[in-house]
PDB file of C-alpha atoms in Angstrom:
ATOM      1  CA  MET T   1      42.595   9.806  21.233  1.00 49.00           C
ATOM      2  CA  PRO T   2      43.923   9.783  17.650  1.00 52.00           C
ATOM      3  CA  LEU T   3      41.801   8.055  15.023  1.00 50.00           C
ATOM      4  CA  LYS T   4      42.586   6.903  11.510  1.00 51.00           C
ATOM      5  CA  GLU T   5      40.241   5.184   9.064  1.00 50.00           C
ATOM      6  CA  GLN T   6      41.073   3.756   5.651  1.00 50.00           C
ATOM      7  CA  GLY T   7      38.600   2.489   3.088  1.00 43.00           C
ATOM      8  CA  SER T   8      34.892   1.826   3.493  1.00 37.00           C
ATOM      9  CA  LYS T   9      33.055  -1.333   4.408  1.00 39.00           C
ATOM     10  CA  GLU T  10      30.232  -2.085   1.985  1.00 39.00           C
ATOM     11  CA  GLY T  11      26.910  -2.323   3.788  1.00 47.00           C
ATOM     12  CA  GLY T  12      28.287  -1.002   7.054  1.00 55.00           C
ATOM     13  CA  ALA T  13      29.292   2.614   6.550  1.00 56.00           C
ATOM     14  CA  VAL T  14      25.917   4.101   7.471  1.00 60.00           C
ATOM     15  CA  ALA T  15      25.440   1.825  10.482  1.00 58.00           C
ATOM     16  CA  GLY T  16      28.950   2.551  11.705  1.00 54.00           C
ATOM     17  CA  ALA T  17      28.447   6.298  11.504  1.00 58.00           C
ATOM     18  CA  VAL T  18      25.101   6.155  13.315  1.00 56.00           C
ATOM     19  CA  ALA T  19      26.448   3.818  16.000  1.00 56.00           C
ATOM     20  CA  GLY T  20      29.461   6.036  16.595  1.00 55.00           C
ATOM     21  CA  ARG T  21      27.293   9.094  17.169  1.00 58.00           C
ATOM     22  CA  SER T  22      24.536   7.420  19.149  1.00 56.00           C
ATOM     23  CA  LEU T  23      26.587   5.329  21.565  1.00 54.00           C
ATOM     24  CA  PHE T  24      28.531   8.214  23.011  1.00 53.00           C
ATOM     25  CA  SER T  25      25.644  10.673  23.035  1.00 55.00           C
ATOM     26  CA  PHE T  26      23.442   8.275  25.005  1.00 52.00           C
ATOM     27  CA  VAL T  27      25.954   7.092  27.637  1.00 53.00           C
ATOM     28  CA  PRO T  28      26.254  10.397  29.562  1.00 51.00           C
ATOM     29  CA  SER T  29      22.472  10.762  29.766  1.00 50.00           C
ATOM     30  CA  VAL T  30      22.037   7.529  31.706  1.00 51.00           C
ATOM     31  CA  ILE T  31      24.909   7.923  34.177  1.00 50.00           C
ATOM     32  CA  GLY T  32      24.238  10.068  37.206  1.00 53.00           C
ATOM     33  CA  ASP T  33      24.974   9.889  40.908  1.00 55.00           C
ATOM     34  CA  VAL T  34      25.192   6.194  41.685  1.00 57.00           C
ATOM     35  CA  ILE T  35      25.930   3.964  44.638  1.00 64.00           C
ATOM     36  CA  ASN T  36      26.827   0.701  42.897  1.00 80.00           C
ATOM     37  CA  VAL T  37      29.127   1.894  40.124  1.00 85.00           C
ATOM     38  CA  GLU T  38      29.783  -1.444  38.446  1.00 90.00           C
ATOM     39  CA  LYS T  39      26.131  -2.464  38.321  1.00 91.00           C
ATOM     40  CA  THR T  40      25.116   0.943  37.018  1.00 91.00           C
ATOM     41  CA  VAL T  41      27.835   1.054  34.361  1.00 92.00           C
ATOM     42  CA  LYS T  42      26.890  -2.420  33.136  1.00 93.00           C
ATOM     43  CA  ARG T  43      23.216  -1.492  32.913  1.00 93.00           C
ATOM     44  CA  CYS T  44      24.131   1.792  31.228  1.00 91.00           C
ATOM     45  CA  LEU T  45      26.160   0.033  28.546  1.00 94.00           C
ATOM     46  CA  LEU T  46      23.485  -2.601  27.938  1.00 95.00           C
ATOM     47  CA  ASP T  47      20.786   0.069  27.634  1.00 94.00           C
ATOM     48  CA  THR T  48      22.981   2.201  25.383  1.00 93.00           C
ATOM     49  CA  PHE T  49      23.637  -0.579  22.897  1.00 95.00           C
ATOM     50  CA  LYS T  50      19.969  -1.604  22.942  1.00 95.00           C
ATOM     51  CA  HIS T  51      18.839   1.993  22.393  1.00 94.00           C
ATOM     52  CA  THR T  52      21.344   2.541  19.576  1.00 94.00           C
ATOM     53  CA  ASP T  53      20.300  -0.658  17.799  1.00 95.00           C
ATOM     54  CA  GLU T  54      16.582   0.117  18.100  1.00 95.00           C
ATOM     55  CA  GLU T  55      17.006   3.675  16.862  1.00 93.00           C
ATOM     56  CA  PHE T  56      19.107   2.586  13.905  1.00 93.00           C
ATOM     57  CA  LEU T  57      16.654  -0.168  12.919  1.00 94.00           C
ATOM     58  CA  LYS T  58      13.791   2.347  13.022  1.00 94.00           C
ATOM     59  CA  GLN T  59      15.756   4.732  10.843  1.00 92.00           C
ATOM     60  CA  ALA T  60      16.807   1.922   8.488  1.00 90.00           C
ATOM     61  CA  SER T  61      13.258   0.618   7.997  1.00 91.00           C
ATOM     62  CA  SER T  62      11.961   4.103   7.171  1.00 91.00           C
ATOM     63  CA  GLN T  63      14.307   4.479   4.191  1.00 86.00           C
ATOM     64  CA  LYS T  64      13.354   3.630   0.617  1.00 88.00           C
ATOM     65  CA  PRO T  65      14.855   1.216  -0.077  1.00 90.00           C
ATOM     66  CA  ALA T  66      15.383   0.130   3.516  1.00 88.00           C
ATOM     67  CA  TRP T  67      18.958   0.105   4.764  1.00 88.00           C
ATOM     68  CA  LYS T  68      20.411  -3.343   5.310  1.00 89.00           C
ATOM     69  CA  ASP T  69      23.533  -2.036   7.010  1.00 89.00           C
ATOM     70  CA  GLY T  70      25.101  -3.368  10.158  1.00 92.00           C
ATOM     71  CA  SER T  71      28.115  -2.416  12.217  1.00 92.00           C
ATOM     72  CA  THR T  72      30.390  -3.812  14.872  1.00 93.00           C
ATOM     73  CA  ALA T  73      30.989  -1.614  17.919  1.00 94.00           C
ATOM     74  CA  THR T  74      33.590  -1.388  20.672  1.00 95.00           C
ATOM     75  CA  CYS T  75      33.160   1.041  23.541  1.00 93.00           C
ATOM     76  CA  VAL T  76      35.632   1.714  26.372  1.00 94.00           C
ATOM     77  CA  LEU T  77      34.421   3.622  29.428  1.00 93.00           C
ATOM     78  CA  ALA T  78      36.915   4.727  32.101  1.00 92.00           C
ATOM     79  CA  VAL T  79      35.686   5.174  35.670  1.00 90.00           C
ATOM     80  CA  ASP T  80      38.601   6.223  37.878  1.00 88.00           C
ATOM     81  CA  ASN T  81      41.213   3.480  37.324  1.00 91.00           C
ATOM     82  CA  THR T  82      38.771   0.902  36.005  1.00 94.00           C
ATOM     83  CA  LEU T  83      37.998   0.296  32.351  1.00 96.00           C
ATOM     84  CA  TYR T  84      34.658  -1.107  31.221  1.00 96.00           C
ATOM     85  CA  ILE T  85      34.765  -2.545  27.714  1.00 97.00           C
ATOM     86  CA  ALA T  86      31.614  -3.349  25.735  1.00 96.00           C
ATOM     87  CA  ASN T  87      31.827  -4.816  22.258  1.00 96.00           C
ATOM     88  CA  LEU T  88      29.843  -6.416  19.451  1.00 94.00           C
ATOM     89  CA  GLY T  89      31.256  -8.272  16.495  1.00 95.00           C
ATOM     90  CA  ASP T  90      34.895  -8.530  15.503  1.00 93.00           C
ATOM     91  CA  SER T  91      36.314  -5.105  16.303  1.00 95.00           C
ATOM     92  CA  ARG T  92      38.763  -5.375  19.200  1.00 96.00           C
ATOM     93  CA  ALA T  93      40.287  -3.531  22.158  1.00 98.00           C
ATOM     94  CA  ILE T  94      43.926  -4.281  23.017  1.00 98.00           C
ATOM     95  CA  LEU T  95      45.794  -2.998  26.083  1.00 98.00           C
ATOM     96  CA  CYS T  96      49.532  -2.330  25.931  1.00 98.00           C
ATOM     97  CA  ARG T  97      51.022  -3.190  29.340  1.00 97.00           C
ATOM     98  CA  TYR T  98      54.690  -3.225  30.332  1.00 96.00           C
ATOM     99  CA  ASN T  99      55.872  -6.427  32.015  1.00 94.00           C
ATOM    100  CA  GLU T 100      58.596  -5.641  34.534  1.00 93.00           C
ATOM    101  CA  GLU T 101      59.834  -9.237  34.723  1.00 92.00           C
ATOM    102  CA  SER T 102      60.344  -9.707  31.002  1.00 92.00           C
ATOM    103  CA  GLN T 103      61.016  -5.997  30.455  1.00 94.00           C
ATOM    104  CA  LYS T 104      58.784  -6.128  27.401  1.00 95.00           C
ATOM    105  CA  HIS T 105      55.423  -4.695  26.444  1.00 97.00           C
ATOM    106  CA  ALA T 106      52.559  -7.166  26.148  1.00 97.00           C
ATOM    107  CA  ALA T 107      49.384  -6.966  24.048  1.00 98.00           C
ATOM    108  CA  LEU T 108      46.449  -7.952  26.271  1.00 97.00           C
ATOM    109  CA  SER T 109      42.988  -8.549  24.839  1.00 96.00           C
ATOM    110  CA  LEU T 110      40.169  -6.588  26.484  1.00 96.00           C
ATOM    111  CA  SER T 111      37.377  -7.827  24.236  1.00 95.00           C
ATOM    112  CA  LYS T 112      35.966 -10.949  22.656  1.00 91.00           C
ATOM    113  CA  GLU T 113      35.176 -11.507  18.998  1.00 92.00           C
ATOM    114  CA  HIS T 114      31.645 -12.578  18.125  1.00 94.00           C
ATOM    115  CA  ASN T 115      31.271 -14.816  15.104  1.00 91.00           C
ATOM    116  CA  PRO T 116      29.531 -18.135  14.397  1.00 90.00           C
ATOM    117  CA  THR T 117      32.802 -20.056  14.677  1.00 89.00           C
ATOM    118  CA  GLN T 118      32.894 -19.299  18.425  1.00 89.00           C
ATOM    119  CA  TYR T 119      31.291 -22.088  20.460  1.00 90.00           C
ATOM    120  CA  GLU T 120      29.034 -19.914  22.635  1.00 90.00           C
ATOM    121  CA  GLU T 121      27.864 -17.881  19.659  1.00 91.00           C
ATOM    122  CA  ARG T 122      27.134 -20.986  17.607  1.00 89.00           C
ATOM    123  CA  MET T 123      25.043 -22.382  20.474  1.00 89.00           C
ATOM    124  CA  ARG T 124      23.070 -19.144  20.667  1.00 87.00           C
ATOM    125  CA  ILE T 125      22.372 -19.284  16.940  1.00 86.00           C
ATOM    126  CA  GLN T 126      21.262 -22.886  17.348  1.00 85.00           C
ATOM    127  CA  LYS T 127      18.768 -21.745  19.997  1.00 84.00           C
ATOM    128  CA  ALA T 128      17.341 -19.276  17.494  1.00 81.00           C
ATOM    129  CA  GLU T 129      16.988 -22.089  14.980  1.00 77.00           C
ATOM    130  CA  GLU T 130      15.126 -24.225  17.526  1.00 82.00           C
ATOM    131  CA  ARG T 131      12.690 -21.404  18.178  1.00 78.00           C
ATOM    132  CA  GLN T 132      12.108 -21.070  14.427  1.00 74.00           C
ATOM    133  CA  ARG T 133      11.443 -24.794  14.177  1.00 75.00           C
ATOM    134  CA  ASN T 134       8.893 -24.637  16.975  1.00 76.00           C
ATOM    135  CA  ARG T 135       7.104 -21.690  15.381  1.00 73.00           C
ATOM    136  CA  SER T 136       7.103 -23.428  11.992  1.00 65.00           C
ATOM    137  CA  ARG T 137       5.626 -26.586  13.494  1.00 64.00           C
ATOM    138  CA  SER T 138       2.891 -24.561  15.213  1.00 58.00           C
ATOM    139  CA  ARG T 139       1.966 -22.934  11.920  1.00 53.00           C
ATOM    140  CA  ALA T 140       1.903 -26.302  10.121  1.00 46.00           C
ATOM    141  CA  TRP T 141      -0.663 -28.015  12.372  1.00 38.00           C
ATOM    142  CA  PRO T 142      -3.782 -26.169  11.101  1.00 39.00           C
ATOM    143  CA  ILE T 143      -2.829 -27.067   7.536  1.00 32.00           C
ATOM    144  CA  LEU T 144      -2.357 -30.717   8.415  1.00 32.00           C
ATOM    145  CA  ALA T 145      -5.691 -30.776  10.277  1.00 32.00           C
ATOM    146  CA  ALA T 146      -7.438 -29.592   7.125  1.00 32.00           C
ATOM    147  CA  GLY T 147      -6.287 -32.745   5.367  1.00 31.00           C
ATOM    148  CA  LEU T 148      -3.665 -31.174   3.128  1.00 32.00           C
ATOM    149  CA  ALA T 149      -0.351 -32.808   2.367  1.00 32.00           C
ATOM    150  CA  VAL T 150       2.526 -30.624   3.523  1.00 32.00           C
ATOM    151  CA  SER T 151       6.199 -31.079   2.757  1.00 32.00           C
ATOM    152  CA  VAL T 152       8.327 -29.774   5.624  1.00 32.00           C
ATOM    153  CA  PRO T 153      12.015 -29.139   4.894  1.00 37.00           C
ATOM    154  CA  PRO T 154      14.336 -31.242   7.103  1.00 34.00           C
ATOM    155  CA  SER T 155      15.825 -28.067   8.562  1.00 37.00           C
ATOM    156  CA  LEU T 156      12.435 -27.204  10.076  1.00 32.00           C
ATOM    157  CA  MET T 157      11.666 -30.593  11.590  1.00 31.00           C
ATOM    158  CA  VAL T 158      11.748 -30.830  15.356  1.00 33.00           C
ATOM    159  CA  LYS T 159      14.057 -33.532  16.621  1.00 33.00           C
ATOM    160  CA  GLU T 160      13.747 -35.056  20.063  1.00 30.00           C
ATOM    161  CA  GLU T 161      16.952 -34.692  22.014  1.00 32.00           C
ATOM    162  CA  SER T 162      18.008 -36.691  25.052  1.00 31.00           C
ATOM    163  CA  GLU T 163      21.593 -35.553  25.209  1.00 31.00           C
ATOM    164  CA  GLN T 164      23.371 -34.705  28.419  1.00 28.00           C
ATOM    165  CA  LYS T 165      23.685 -30.999  29.192  1.00 30.00           C
ATOM    166  CA  THR T 166      26.837 -29.724  30.801  1.00 27.00           C
ATOM    167  CA  LEU T 167      27.810 -26.356  32.172  1.00 24.00           C
ATOM    168  CA  ALA T 168      31.027 -24.521  31.547  1.00 28.00           C
ATOM    169  CA  ASN T 169      32.404 -21.451  33.206  1.00 30.00           C
ATOM    170  CA  SER T 170      32.932 -18.791  30.541  1.00 29.00           C
ATOM    171  CA  TYR T 171      34.857 -16.263  32.630  1.00 29.00           C
ATOM    172  CA  SER T 172      37.961 -15.224  30.755  1.00 34.00           C
ATOM    173  CA  ARG T 173      41.464 -15.355  32.159  1.00 37.00           C
ATOM    174  CA  ASP T 174      42.593 -12.252  30.327  1.00 52.00           C
ATOM    175  CA  PRO T 175      42.707  -8.798  31.992  1.00 60.00           C
ATOM    176  CA  GLY T 176      39.188  -8.045  30.792  1.00 58.00           C
ATOM    177  CA  GLU T 177      37.007  -9.869  33.327  1.00 61.00           C
ATOM    178  CA  ARG T 178      33.723 -10.833  31.727  1.00 62.00           C
ATOM    179  CA  LEU T 179      30.578  -9.397  33.293  1.00 63.00           C
ATOM    180  CA  THR T 180      27.761 -10.623  31.052  1.00 57.00           C
ATOM    181  CA  GLN T 181      26.557 -13.680  29.194  1.00 52.00           C
ATOM    182  CA  GLN T 182      23.345 -13.810  27.188  1.00 50.00           C
ATOM    183  CA  GLN T 183      20.826 -16.647  27.406  1.00 46.00           C
ATOM    184  CA  GLU T 184      18.590 -17.747  24.564  1.00 45.00           C
ATOM    185  CA  ASP T 185      15.709 -15.653  25.888  1.00 44.00           C
ATOM    186  CA  GLY T 186      17.851 -12.524  25.951  1.00 43.00           C
ATOM    187  CA  SER T 187      18.344 -12.476  29.729  1.00 41.00           C
ATOM    188  CA  LEU T 188      21.779 -12.304  31.286  1.00 43.00           C
ATOM    189  CA  ILE T 189      23.590 -14.785  33.481  1.00 39.00           C
ATOM    190  CA  ASP T 190      27.035 -14.742  35.047  1.00 39.00           C
ATOM    191  CA  GLY T 191      29.274 -16.910  32.933  1.00 37.00           C
ATOM    192  CA  GLN T 192      27.183 -20.095  32.577  1.00 35.00           C
ATOM    193  CA  VAL T 193      26.368 -21.567  29.170  1.00 34.00           C
ATOM    194  CA  GLU T 194      24.755 -24.746  27.872  1.00 35.00           C
ATOM    195  CA  ARG T 195      26.795 -27.045  25.677  1.00 38.00           C
ATOM    196  CA  ARG T 196      25.280 -28.931  22.770  1.00 38.00           C
ATOM    197  CA  GLY T 197      26.785 -30.782  19.871  1.00 43.00           C
ATOM    198  CA  GLU T 198      24.342 -30.280  17.004  1.00 47.00           C
ATOM    199  CA  GLN T 199      25.408 -27.865  14.276  1.00 50.00           C
ATOM    200  CA  SER T 200      22.987 -25.111  13.358  1.00 53.00           C
ATOM    201  CA  SER T 201      21.555 -24.906   9.846  1.00 52.00           C
ATOM    202  CA  LEU T 202      21.452 -21.114  10.295  1.00 63.00           C
ATOM    203  CA  GLU T 203      25.249 -21.099  10.267  1.00 60.00           C
ATOM    204  CA  TRP T 204      27.584 -22.446   7.603  1.00 69.00           C
ATOM    205  CA  ASP T 205      31.027 -21.539   6.316  1.00 78.00           C
ATOM    206  CA  GLY T 206      31.539 -19.673   9.593  1.00 82.00           C
ATOM    207  CA  ARG T 207      28.807 -17.145   8.739  1.00 88.00           C
ATOM    208  CA  VAL T 208      25.184 -16.559   9.685  1.00 89.00           C
ATOM    209  CA  LEU T 209      23.138 -17.939   6.768  1.00 86.00           C
ATOM    210  CA  GLY T 210      26.459 -18.221   4.970  1.00 87.00           C
ATOM    211  CA  VAL T 211      26.626 -14.417   4.604  1.00 90.00           C
ATOM    212  CA  LEU T 212      27.169 -12.442   7.823  1.00 91.00           C
ATOM    213  CA  GLU T 213      30.600 -12.850   9.431  1.00 91.00           C
ATOM    214  CA  VAL T 214      29.602 -11.579  12.882  1.00 94.00           C
ATOM    215  CA  SER T 215      26.976 -12.897  15.277  1.00 94.00           C
ATOM    216  CA  ARG T 216      26.424  -9.642  17.201  1.00 95.00           C
ATOM    217  CA  SER T 217      26.001  -6.204  15.660  1.00 95.00           C
ATOM    218  CA  ILE T 218      24.199  -2.883  15.511  1.00 94.00           C
ATOM    219  CA  GLY T 219      21.637  -3.093  12.701  1.00 94.00           C
ATOM    220  CA  ASP T 220      21.579  -6.108  10.358  1.00 93.00           C
ATOM    221  CA  GLY T 221      17.830  -6.304  10.917  1.00 92.00           C
ATOM    222  CA  GLN T 222      17.317  -9.149   8.441  1.00 91.00           C
ATOM    223  CA  TYR T 223      19.516 -11.400  10.597  1.00 91.00           C
ATOM    224  CA  LYS T 224      18.035 -10.610  14.006  1.00 90.00           C
ATOM    225  CA  ARG T 225      15.617 -13.559  13.756  1.00 86.00           C
ATOM    226  CA  CYS T 226      18.637 -15.807  13.182  1.00 86.00           C
ATOM    227  CA  GLY T 227      20.173 -15.085  16.560  1.00 88.00           C
ATOM    228  CA  VAL T 228      22.180 -11.968  15.711  1.00 92.00           C
ATOM    229  CA  THR T 229      21.887  -9.701  18.742  1.00 93.00           C
ATOM    230  CA  SER T 230      22.916  -6.235  19.904  1.00 94.00           C
ATOM    231  CA  VAL T 231      23.631  -7.359  23.487  1.00 95.00           C
ATOM    232  CA  PRO T 232      27.314  -6.529  24.046  1.00 96.00           C
ATOM    233  CA  ASP T 233      29.918  -8.584  25.815  1.00 95.00           C
ATOM    234  CA  ILE T 234      31.009  -6.466  28.803  1.00 96.00           C
ATOM    235  CA  ARG T 235      34.309  -6.784  30.632  1.00 96.00           C
ATOM    236  CA  ARG T 236      36.254  -4.763  33.138  1.00 95.00           C
ATOM    237  CA  CYS T 237      39.960  -4.196  33.584  1.00 96.00           C
ATOM    238  CA  GLN T 238      41.855  -2.543  36.433  1.00 96.00           C
ATOM    239  CA  LEU T 239      44.504  -0.171  35.142  1.00 96.00           C
ATOM    240  CA  THR T 240      48.059  -0.276  36.494  1.00 96.00           C
ATOM    241  CA  PRO T 241      50.988   2.173  36.349  1.00 95.00           C
ATOM    242  CA  ASN T 242      52.514  -0.066  33.665  1.00 96.00           C
ATOM    243  CA  ASP T 243      49.706   0.475  31.161  1.00 97.00           C
ATOM    244  CA  ARG T 244      50.724   2.545  28.138  1.00 97.00           C
ATOM    245  CA  PHE T 245      47.782   2.780  25.729  1.00 97.00           C
ATOM    246  CA  ILE T 246      44.637   1.085  24.404  1.00 98.00           C
ATOM    247  CA  LEU T 247      44.336   0.141  20.744  1.00 98.00           C
ATOM    248  CA  LEU T 248      40.809   0.032  19.299  1.00 97.00           C
ATOM    249  CA  ALA T 249      40.554  -1.325  15.776  1.00 96.00           C
ATOM    250  CA  CYS T 250      38.261  -3.227  13.435  1.00 93.00           C
ATOM    251  CA  ASP T 251      38.940  -6.604  11.868  1.00 93.00           C
ATOM    252  CA  GLY T 252      40.455  -5.013   8.776  1.00 94.00           C
ATOM    253  CA  LEU T 253      43.579  -4.351  10.845  1.00 97.00           C
ATOM    254  CA  PHE T 254      43.719  -7.709  12.588  1.00 96.00           C
ATOM    255  CA  LYS T 255      43.411  -9.642   9.338  1.00 95.00           C
ATOM    256  CA  VAL T 256      46.964  -8.534   8.520  1.00 97.00           C
ATOM    257  CA  PHE T 257      48.387  -7.675  11.971  1.00 98.00           C
ATOM    258  CA  THR T 258      48.510  -9.761  15.128  1.00 97.00           C
ATOM    259  CA  PRO T 259      47.781  -7.768  18.322  1.00 97.00           C
ATOM    260  CA  GLU T 260      51.456  -8.082  19.283  1.00 98.00           C
ATOM    261  CA  GLU T 261      52.608  -6.785  15.901  1.00 98.00           C
ATOM    262  CA  ALA T 262      50.200  -3.852  16.078  1.00 98.00           C
ATOM    263  CA  VAL T 263      51.309  -2.892  19.596  1.00 98.00           C
ATOM    264  CA  ASN T 264      54.998  -3.081  18.675  1.00 98.00           C
ATOM    265  CA  PHE T 265      54.356  -1.036  15.526  1.00 98.00           C
ATOM    266  CA  ILE T 266      52.726   1.705  17.615  1.00 98.00           C
ATOM    267  CA  LEU T 267      55.564   1.610  20.166  1.00 98.00           C
ATOM    268  CA  SER T 268      58.126   2.094  17.402  1.00 96.00           C
ATOM    269  CA  CYS T 269      56.240   5.187  16.231  1.00 96.00           C
ATOM    270  CA  LEU T 270      56.095   6.587  19.761  1.00 95.00           C
ATOM    271  CA  GLU T 271      59.871   6.255  20.006  1.00 93.00           C
ATOM    272  CA  ASP T 272      60.536   7.770  16.578  1.00 92.00           C
ATOM    273  CA  GLU T 273      62.399  11.016  17.234  1.00 88.00           C
ATOM    274  CA  LYS T 274      61.868  12.077  13.624  1.00 88.00           C
ATOM    275  CA  ILE T 275      58.215  12.748  14.410  1.00 85.00           C
ATOM    276  CA  GLN T 276      58.077  16.318  15.648  1.00 79.00           C
ATOM    277  CA  SER T 277      55.323  18.513  16.981  1.00 76.00           C
ATOM    278  CA  ARG T 278      53.254  20.454  14.458  1.00 73.00           C
ATOM    279  CA  GLU T 279      51.095  23.530  14.863  1.00 73.00           C
ATOM    280  CA  GLY T 280      51.811  23.809  18.562  1.00 74.00           C
ATOM    281  CA  LYS T 281      50.713  20.228  19.234  1.00 79.00           C
ATOM    282  CA  PRO T 282      52.730  18.380  21.934  1.00 85.00           C
ATOM    283  CA  THR T 283      55.273  15.928  20.560  1.00 88.00           C
ATOM    284  CA  ALA T 284      53.589  12.974  22.304  1.00 90.00           C
ATOM    285  CA  ASP T 285      50.250  13.796  20.650  1.00 90.00           C
ATOM    286  CA  ALA T 286      51.931  14.102  17.263  1.00 92.00           C
ATOM    287  CA  ARG T 287      53.517  10.677  17.665  1.00 94.00           C
ATOM    288  CA  TYR T 288      50.249   8.998  18.655  1.00 94.00           C
ATOM    289  CA  GLU T 289      48.557  10.571  15.645  1.00 94.00           C
ATOM    290  CA  ALA T 290      51.381   9.413  13.389  1.00 94.00           C
ATOM    291  CA  ALA T 291      51.121   5.913  14.852  1.00 96.00           C
ATOM    292  CA  CYS T 292      47.433   5.724  13.869  1.00 95.00           C
ATOM    293  CA  ASN T 293      48.089   6.980  10.356  1.00 95.00           C
ATOM    294  CA  ARG T 294      51.058   4.708   9.757  1.00 97.00           C
ATOM    295  CA  LEU T 295      49.379   1.605  11.189  1.00 97.00           C
ATOM    296  CA  ALA T 296      46.238   2.040   9.081  1.00 96.00           C
ATOM    297  CA  ASN T 297      48.273   2.724   5.944  1.00 96.00           C
ATOM    298  CA  LYS T 298      50.532  -0.254   6.630  1.00 97.00           C
ATOM    299  CA  ALA T 299      47.499  -2.543   6.948  1.00 97.00           C
ATOM    300  CA  VAL T 300      46.323  -1.430   3.509  1.00 96.00           C
ATOM    301  CA  GLN T 301      49.816  -1.978   2.096  1.00 96.00           C
ATOM    302  CA  ARG T 302      49.785  -5.499   3.512  1.00 96.00           C
ATOM    303  CA  GLY T 303      46.681  -6.212   1.486  1.00 95.00           C
ATOM    304  CA  SER T 304      43.775  -5.759   3.872  1.00 94.00           C
ATOM    305  CA  ALA T 305      40.687  -5.711   1.661  1.00 87.00           C
ATOM    306  CA  ASP T 306      38.382  -4.612   4.478  1.00 86.00           C
ATOM    307  CA  ASN T 307      38.033  -1.162   5.974  1.00 87.00           C
ATOM    308  CA  VAL T 308      40.739  -0.286   8.503  1.00 93.00           C
ATOM    309  CA  THR T 309      39.817   1.893  11.466  1.00 93.00           C
ATOM    310  CA  VAL T 310      42.440   2.527  14.153  1.00 96.00           C
ATOM    311  CA  MET T 311      42.135   4.469  17.404  1.00 96.00           C
ATOM    312  CA  VAL T 312      44.841   4.750  20.066  1.00 96.00           C
ATOM    313  CA  VAL T 313      43.949   5.984  23.559  1.00 95.00           C
ATOM    314  CA  ARG T 314      46.893   7.168  25.623  1.00 94.00           C
ATOM    315  CA  ILE T 315      46.940   6.227  29.313  1.00 92.00           C
ATOM    316  CA  GLY T 316      48.486   8.507  31.884  1.00 75.00           C
ATOM    317  CA  HIS T 317      51.531   9.707  29.925  1.00 57.00           C
TER     318      HIS T 317
END
């Protein structure tokens, strides 16, 4: 499982380090002998992300000055031949699978990005705004009853809505079958979301409050009241004999590489006979390690201004 990281993301380095340690230390403690594997794995991943977020926020608030860090997170858990993928934010998991018909390798997405430009995420942020409006109105009534004149910003006014609500199935058609969907109250449903047309005033320029690019994260405590959540999107994928590797990387890579370009770049490194084994390491391991290093460095050369973290997980070879 070679890993390469280039650069540092301002405001996220601490959160990323804590999340990386906490997620994988907590998962084994909540998995034991189970009957319903899928249900247990899903609950385990949800609890793990919740626990990691809570622990980080406690640690962040105890610092002077308090940390304002946040981090995306992507976790892949293998149970026999089934992958369970949980992610927050805009880091991604990509599966390299060989297509026998086309005789080419394909880059298949196993995760979903979370940012305010995504319809479901924007609707969730809008729900948070509506709750803020309701709370603001409740606080305003005692002041109005006392006979004081109060100016309420338009963004806090409650508007009556009589629009038609429709339902849409949010199951994905990619190999990563979606297992969870969050409602406005934090509960989970199976792929059903409300559709509304009003734009949220908590989101502009594709960012939460015009600042935060992602709508789900570990940390970012100051944005939690705005709908930013640590509930991961969870999907599953059945492995096949044609699967080669999984690429895990943050948005710094995908700002300058498409998934297909990244997969083909890694494949070219794996076929590079000039890469030889070092220090007794198998040649295959050396090539995977070189692929991580070269891909991260190439992203920086292409002008990625964000941090670039790359991990490649070999499957069965």
